[in-house]
PDB file of N, CA and C in Angstrom:
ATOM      1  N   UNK A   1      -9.957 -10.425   1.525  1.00  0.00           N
ATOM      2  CA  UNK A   1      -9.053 -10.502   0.411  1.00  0.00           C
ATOM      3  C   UNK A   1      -7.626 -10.390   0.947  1.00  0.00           C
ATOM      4  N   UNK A   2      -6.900 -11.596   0.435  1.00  0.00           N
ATOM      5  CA  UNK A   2      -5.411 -11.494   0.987  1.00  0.00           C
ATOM      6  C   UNK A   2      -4.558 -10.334   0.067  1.00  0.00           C
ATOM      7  N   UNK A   3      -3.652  -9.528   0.548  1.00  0.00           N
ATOM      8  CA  UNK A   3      -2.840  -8.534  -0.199  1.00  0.00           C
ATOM      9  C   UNK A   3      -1.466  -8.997  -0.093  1.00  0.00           C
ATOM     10  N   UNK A   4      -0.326  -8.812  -1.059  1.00  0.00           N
ATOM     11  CA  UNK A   4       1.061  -9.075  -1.241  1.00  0.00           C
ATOM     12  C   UNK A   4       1.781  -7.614  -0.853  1.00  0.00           C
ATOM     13  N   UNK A   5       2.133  -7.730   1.051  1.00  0.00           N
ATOM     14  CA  UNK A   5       2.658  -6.169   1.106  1.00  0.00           C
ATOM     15  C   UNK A   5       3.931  -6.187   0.985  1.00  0.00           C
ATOM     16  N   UNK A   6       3.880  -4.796   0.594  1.00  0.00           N
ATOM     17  CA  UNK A   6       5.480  -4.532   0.265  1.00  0.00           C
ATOM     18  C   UNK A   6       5.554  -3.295   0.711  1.00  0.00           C
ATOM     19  N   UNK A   7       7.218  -2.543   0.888  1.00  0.00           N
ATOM     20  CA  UNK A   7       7.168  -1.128   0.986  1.00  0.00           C
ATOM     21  C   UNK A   7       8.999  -0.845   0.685  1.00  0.00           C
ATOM     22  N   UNK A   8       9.145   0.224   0.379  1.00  0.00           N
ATOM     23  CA  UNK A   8       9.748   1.068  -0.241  1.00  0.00           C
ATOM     24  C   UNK A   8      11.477   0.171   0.764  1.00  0.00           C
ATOM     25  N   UNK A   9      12.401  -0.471  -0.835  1.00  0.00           N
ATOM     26  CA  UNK A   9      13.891  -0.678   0.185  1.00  0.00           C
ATOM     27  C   UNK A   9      14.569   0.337   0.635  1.00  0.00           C
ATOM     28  N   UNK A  10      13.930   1.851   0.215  1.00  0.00           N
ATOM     29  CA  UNK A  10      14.551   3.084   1.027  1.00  0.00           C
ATOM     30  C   UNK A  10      14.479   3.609   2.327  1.00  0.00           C
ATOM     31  N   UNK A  11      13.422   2.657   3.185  1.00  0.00           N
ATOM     32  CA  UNK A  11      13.187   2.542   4.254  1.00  0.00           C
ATOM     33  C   UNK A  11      13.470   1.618   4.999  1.00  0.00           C
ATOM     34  N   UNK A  12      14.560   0.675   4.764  1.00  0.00           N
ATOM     35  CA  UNK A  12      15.347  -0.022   5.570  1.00  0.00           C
ATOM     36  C   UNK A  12      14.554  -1.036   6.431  1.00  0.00           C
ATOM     37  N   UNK A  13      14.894  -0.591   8.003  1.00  0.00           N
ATOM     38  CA  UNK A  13      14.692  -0.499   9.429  1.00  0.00           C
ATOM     39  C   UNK A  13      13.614   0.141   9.394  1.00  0.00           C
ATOM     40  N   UNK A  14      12.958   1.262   9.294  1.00  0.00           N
ATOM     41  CA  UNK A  14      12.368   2.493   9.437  1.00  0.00           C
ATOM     42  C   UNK A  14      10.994   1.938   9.299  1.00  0.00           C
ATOM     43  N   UNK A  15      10.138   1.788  11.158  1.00  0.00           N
ATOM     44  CA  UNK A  15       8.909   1.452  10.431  1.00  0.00           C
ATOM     45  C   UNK A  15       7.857   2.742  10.439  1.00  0.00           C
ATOM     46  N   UNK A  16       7.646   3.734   9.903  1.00  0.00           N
ATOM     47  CA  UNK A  16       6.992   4.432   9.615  1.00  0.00           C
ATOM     48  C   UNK A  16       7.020   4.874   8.624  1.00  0.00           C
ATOM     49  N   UNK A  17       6.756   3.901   7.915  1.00  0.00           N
ATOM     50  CA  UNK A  17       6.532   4.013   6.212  1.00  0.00           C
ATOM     51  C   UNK A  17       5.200   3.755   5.536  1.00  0.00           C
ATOM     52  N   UNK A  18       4.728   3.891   4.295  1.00  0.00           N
ATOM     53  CA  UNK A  18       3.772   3.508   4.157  1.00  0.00           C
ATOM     54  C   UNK A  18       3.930   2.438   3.246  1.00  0.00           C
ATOM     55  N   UNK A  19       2.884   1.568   3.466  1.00  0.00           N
ATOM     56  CA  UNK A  19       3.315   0.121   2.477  1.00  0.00           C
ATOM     57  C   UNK A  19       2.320  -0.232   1.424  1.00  0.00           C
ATOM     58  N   UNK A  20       2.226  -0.558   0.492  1.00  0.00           N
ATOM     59  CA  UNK A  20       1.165  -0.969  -0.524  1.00  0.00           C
ATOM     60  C   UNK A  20       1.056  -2.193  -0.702  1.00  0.00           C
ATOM     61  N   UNK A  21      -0.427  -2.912  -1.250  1.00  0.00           N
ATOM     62  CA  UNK A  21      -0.359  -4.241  -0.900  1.00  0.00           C
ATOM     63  C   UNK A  21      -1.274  -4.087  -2.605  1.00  0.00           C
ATOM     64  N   UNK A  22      -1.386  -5.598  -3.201  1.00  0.00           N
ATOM     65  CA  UNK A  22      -1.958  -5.530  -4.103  1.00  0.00           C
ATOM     66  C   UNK A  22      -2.388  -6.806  -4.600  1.00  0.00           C
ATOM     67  N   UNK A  23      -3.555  -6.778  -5.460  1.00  0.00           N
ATOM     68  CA  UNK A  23      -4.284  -8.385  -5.497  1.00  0.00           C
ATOM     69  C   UNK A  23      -4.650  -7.967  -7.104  1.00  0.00           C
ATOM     70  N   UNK A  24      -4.718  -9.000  -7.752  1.00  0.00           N
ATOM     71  CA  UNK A  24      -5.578  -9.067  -9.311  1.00  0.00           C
ATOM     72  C   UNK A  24      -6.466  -7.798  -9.635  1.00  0.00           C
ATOM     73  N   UNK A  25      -7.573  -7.005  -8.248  1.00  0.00           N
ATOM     74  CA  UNK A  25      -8.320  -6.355  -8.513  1.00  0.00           C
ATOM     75  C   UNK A  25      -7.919  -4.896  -7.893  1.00  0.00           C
ATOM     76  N   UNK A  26      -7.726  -5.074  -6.873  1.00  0.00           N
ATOM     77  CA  UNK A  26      -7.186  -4.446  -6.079  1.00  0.00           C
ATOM     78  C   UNK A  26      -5.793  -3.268  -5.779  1.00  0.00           C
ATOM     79  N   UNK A  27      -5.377  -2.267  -5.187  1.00  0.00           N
ATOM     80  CA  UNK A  27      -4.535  -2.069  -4.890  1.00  0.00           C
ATOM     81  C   UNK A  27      -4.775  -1.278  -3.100  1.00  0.00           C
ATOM     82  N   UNK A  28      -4.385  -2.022  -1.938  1.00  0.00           N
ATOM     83  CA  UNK A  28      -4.052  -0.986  -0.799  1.00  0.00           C
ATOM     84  C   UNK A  28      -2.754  -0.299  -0.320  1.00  0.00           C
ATOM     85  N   UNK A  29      -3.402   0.778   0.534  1.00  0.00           N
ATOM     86  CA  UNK A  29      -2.463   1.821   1.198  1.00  0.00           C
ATOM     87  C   UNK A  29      -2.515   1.491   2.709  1.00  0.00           C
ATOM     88  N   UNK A  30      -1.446   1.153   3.574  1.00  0.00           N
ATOM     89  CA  UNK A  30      -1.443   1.568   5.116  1.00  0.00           C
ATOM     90  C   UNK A  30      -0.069   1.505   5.658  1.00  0.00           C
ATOM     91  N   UNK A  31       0.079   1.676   6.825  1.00  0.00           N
ATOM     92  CA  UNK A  31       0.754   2.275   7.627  1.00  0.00           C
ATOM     93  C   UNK A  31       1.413   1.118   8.360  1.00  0.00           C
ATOM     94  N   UNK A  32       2.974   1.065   7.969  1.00  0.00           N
ATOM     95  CA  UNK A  32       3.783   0.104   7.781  1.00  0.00           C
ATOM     96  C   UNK A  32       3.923  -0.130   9.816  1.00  0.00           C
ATOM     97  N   UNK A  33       4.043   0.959  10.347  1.00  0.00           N
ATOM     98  CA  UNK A  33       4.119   0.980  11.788  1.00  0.00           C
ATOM     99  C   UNK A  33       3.310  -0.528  12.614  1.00  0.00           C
ATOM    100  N   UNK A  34       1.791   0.243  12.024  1.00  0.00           N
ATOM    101  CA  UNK A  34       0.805  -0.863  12.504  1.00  0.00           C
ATOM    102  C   UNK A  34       0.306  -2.227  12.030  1.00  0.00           C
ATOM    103  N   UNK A  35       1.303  -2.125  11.322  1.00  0.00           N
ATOM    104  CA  UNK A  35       1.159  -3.587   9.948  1.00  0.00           C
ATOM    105  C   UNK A  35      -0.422  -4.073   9.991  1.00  0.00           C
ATOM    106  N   UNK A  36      -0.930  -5.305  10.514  1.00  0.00           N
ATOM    107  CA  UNK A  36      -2.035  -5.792   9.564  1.00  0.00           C
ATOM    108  C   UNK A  36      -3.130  -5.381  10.826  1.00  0.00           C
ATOM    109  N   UNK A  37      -2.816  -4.115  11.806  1.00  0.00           N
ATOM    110  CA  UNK A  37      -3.906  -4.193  12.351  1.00  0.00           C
ATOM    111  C   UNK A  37      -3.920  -2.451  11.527  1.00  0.00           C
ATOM    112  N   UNK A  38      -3.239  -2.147  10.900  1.00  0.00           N
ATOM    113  CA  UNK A  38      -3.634  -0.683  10.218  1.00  0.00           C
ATOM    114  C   UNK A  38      -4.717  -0.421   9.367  1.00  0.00           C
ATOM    115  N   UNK A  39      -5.618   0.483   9.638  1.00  0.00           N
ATOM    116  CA  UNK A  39      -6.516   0.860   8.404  1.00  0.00           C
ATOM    117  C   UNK A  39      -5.726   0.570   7.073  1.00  0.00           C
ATOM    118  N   UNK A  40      -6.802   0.085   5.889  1.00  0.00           N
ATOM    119  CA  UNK A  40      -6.313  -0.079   4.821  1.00  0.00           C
ATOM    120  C   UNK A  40      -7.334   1.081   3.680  1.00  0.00           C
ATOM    121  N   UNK A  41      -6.954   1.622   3.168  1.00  0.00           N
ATOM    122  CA  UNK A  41      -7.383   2.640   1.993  1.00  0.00           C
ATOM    123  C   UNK A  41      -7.333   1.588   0.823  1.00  0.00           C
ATOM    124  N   UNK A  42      -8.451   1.235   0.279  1.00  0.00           N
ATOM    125  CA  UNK A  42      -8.607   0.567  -1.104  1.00  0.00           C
ATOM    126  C   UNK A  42      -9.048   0.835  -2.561  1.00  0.00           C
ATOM    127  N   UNK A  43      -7.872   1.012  -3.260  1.00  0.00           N
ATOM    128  CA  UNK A  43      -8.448   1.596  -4.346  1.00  0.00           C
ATOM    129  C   UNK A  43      -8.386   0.275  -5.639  1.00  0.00           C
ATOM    130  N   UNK A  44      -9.226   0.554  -6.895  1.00  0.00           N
ATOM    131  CA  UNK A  44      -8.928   0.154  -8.026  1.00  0.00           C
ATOM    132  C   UNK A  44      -7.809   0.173  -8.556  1.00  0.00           C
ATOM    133  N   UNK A  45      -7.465  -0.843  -9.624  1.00  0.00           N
ATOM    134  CA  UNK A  45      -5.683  -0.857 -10.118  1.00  0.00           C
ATOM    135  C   UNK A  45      -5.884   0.178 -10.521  1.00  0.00           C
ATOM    136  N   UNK A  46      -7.079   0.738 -11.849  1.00  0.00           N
ATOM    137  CA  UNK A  46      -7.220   2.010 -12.508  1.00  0.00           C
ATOM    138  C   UNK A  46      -7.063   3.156 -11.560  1.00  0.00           C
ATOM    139  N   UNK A  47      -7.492   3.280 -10.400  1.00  0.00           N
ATOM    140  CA  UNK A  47      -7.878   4.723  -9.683  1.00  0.00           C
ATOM    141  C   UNK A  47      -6.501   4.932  -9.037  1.00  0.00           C
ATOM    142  N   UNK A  48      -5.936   3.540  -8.975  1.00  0.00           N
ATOM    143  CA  UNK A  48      -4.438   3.724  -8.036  1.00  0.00           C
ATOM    144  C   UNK A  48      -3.353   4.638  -9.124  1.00  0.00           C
ATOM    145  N   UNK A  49      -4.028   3.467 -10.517  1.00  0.00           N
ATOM    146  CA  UNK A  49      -2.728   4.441 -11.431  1.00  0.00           C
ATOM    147  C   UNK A  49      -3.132   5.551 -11.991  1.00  0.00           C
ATOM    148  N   UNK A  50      -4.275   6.079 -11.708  1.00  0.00           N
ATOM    149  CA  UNK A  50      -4.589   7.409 -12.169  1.00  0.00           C
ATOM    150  C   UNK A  50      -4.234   8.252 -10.642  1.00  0.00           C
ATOM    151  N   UNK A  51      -3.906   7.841  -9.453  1.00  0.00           N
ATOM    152  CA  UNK A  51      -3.615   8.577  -8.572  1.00  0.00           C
ATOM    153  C   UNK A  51      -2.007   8.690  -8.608  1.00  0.00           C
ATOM    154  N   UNK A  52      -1.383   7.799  -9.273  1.00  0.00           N
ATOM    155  CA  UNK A  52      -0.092   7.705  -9.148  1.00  0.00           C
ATOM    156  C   UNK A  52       0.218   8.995 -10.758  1.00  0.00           C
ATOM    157  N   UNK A  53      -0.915   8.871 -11.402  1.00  0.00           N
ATOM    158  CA  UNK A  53      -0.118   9.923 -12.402  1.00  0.00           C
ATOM    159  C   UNK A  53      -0.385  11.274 -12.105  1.00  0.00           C
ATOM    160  N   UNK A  54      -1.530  11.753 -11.455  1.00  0.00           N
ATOM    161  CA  UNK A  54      -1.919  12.734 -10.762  1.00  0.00           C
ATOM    162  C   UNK A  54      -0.736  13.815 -10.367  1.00  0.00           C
ATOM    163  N   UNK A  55       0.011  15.015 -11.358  1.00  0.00           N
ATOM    164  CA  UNK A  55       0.387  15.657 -10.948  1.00  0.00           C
ATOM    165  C   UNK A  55       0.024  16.795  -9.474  1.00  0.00           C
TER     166      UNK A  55
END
């Protein structure tokens, strides 16, 4: 599955960021350093936005 990555314009230059990528079903997490050879963490759109509201 191809992902659309992106990561944070507060990180410039700075590659040790983390980047999120995301598809119709999908949402991933990895590690902007190692770009597309980085582990990817895959969650559901639902589980992503219930992790994102997750106080």
């Amino acid at each position: 599955m191809k992902l659309q990555w992106r990561k944070s314009s507060y990180s410039e230059s700075a590659n040790g960021c983390v980047e999120v990528g995301s598809s119709p079903s999908v949402v991933g997490v990895r590690d902007s350093k190692l770009g597309d050879r980085s582990p990817v963490l895959t969650f559901s759109r639902r589980a992503f936005a219930a992790f994102l509201a997750a106080r």
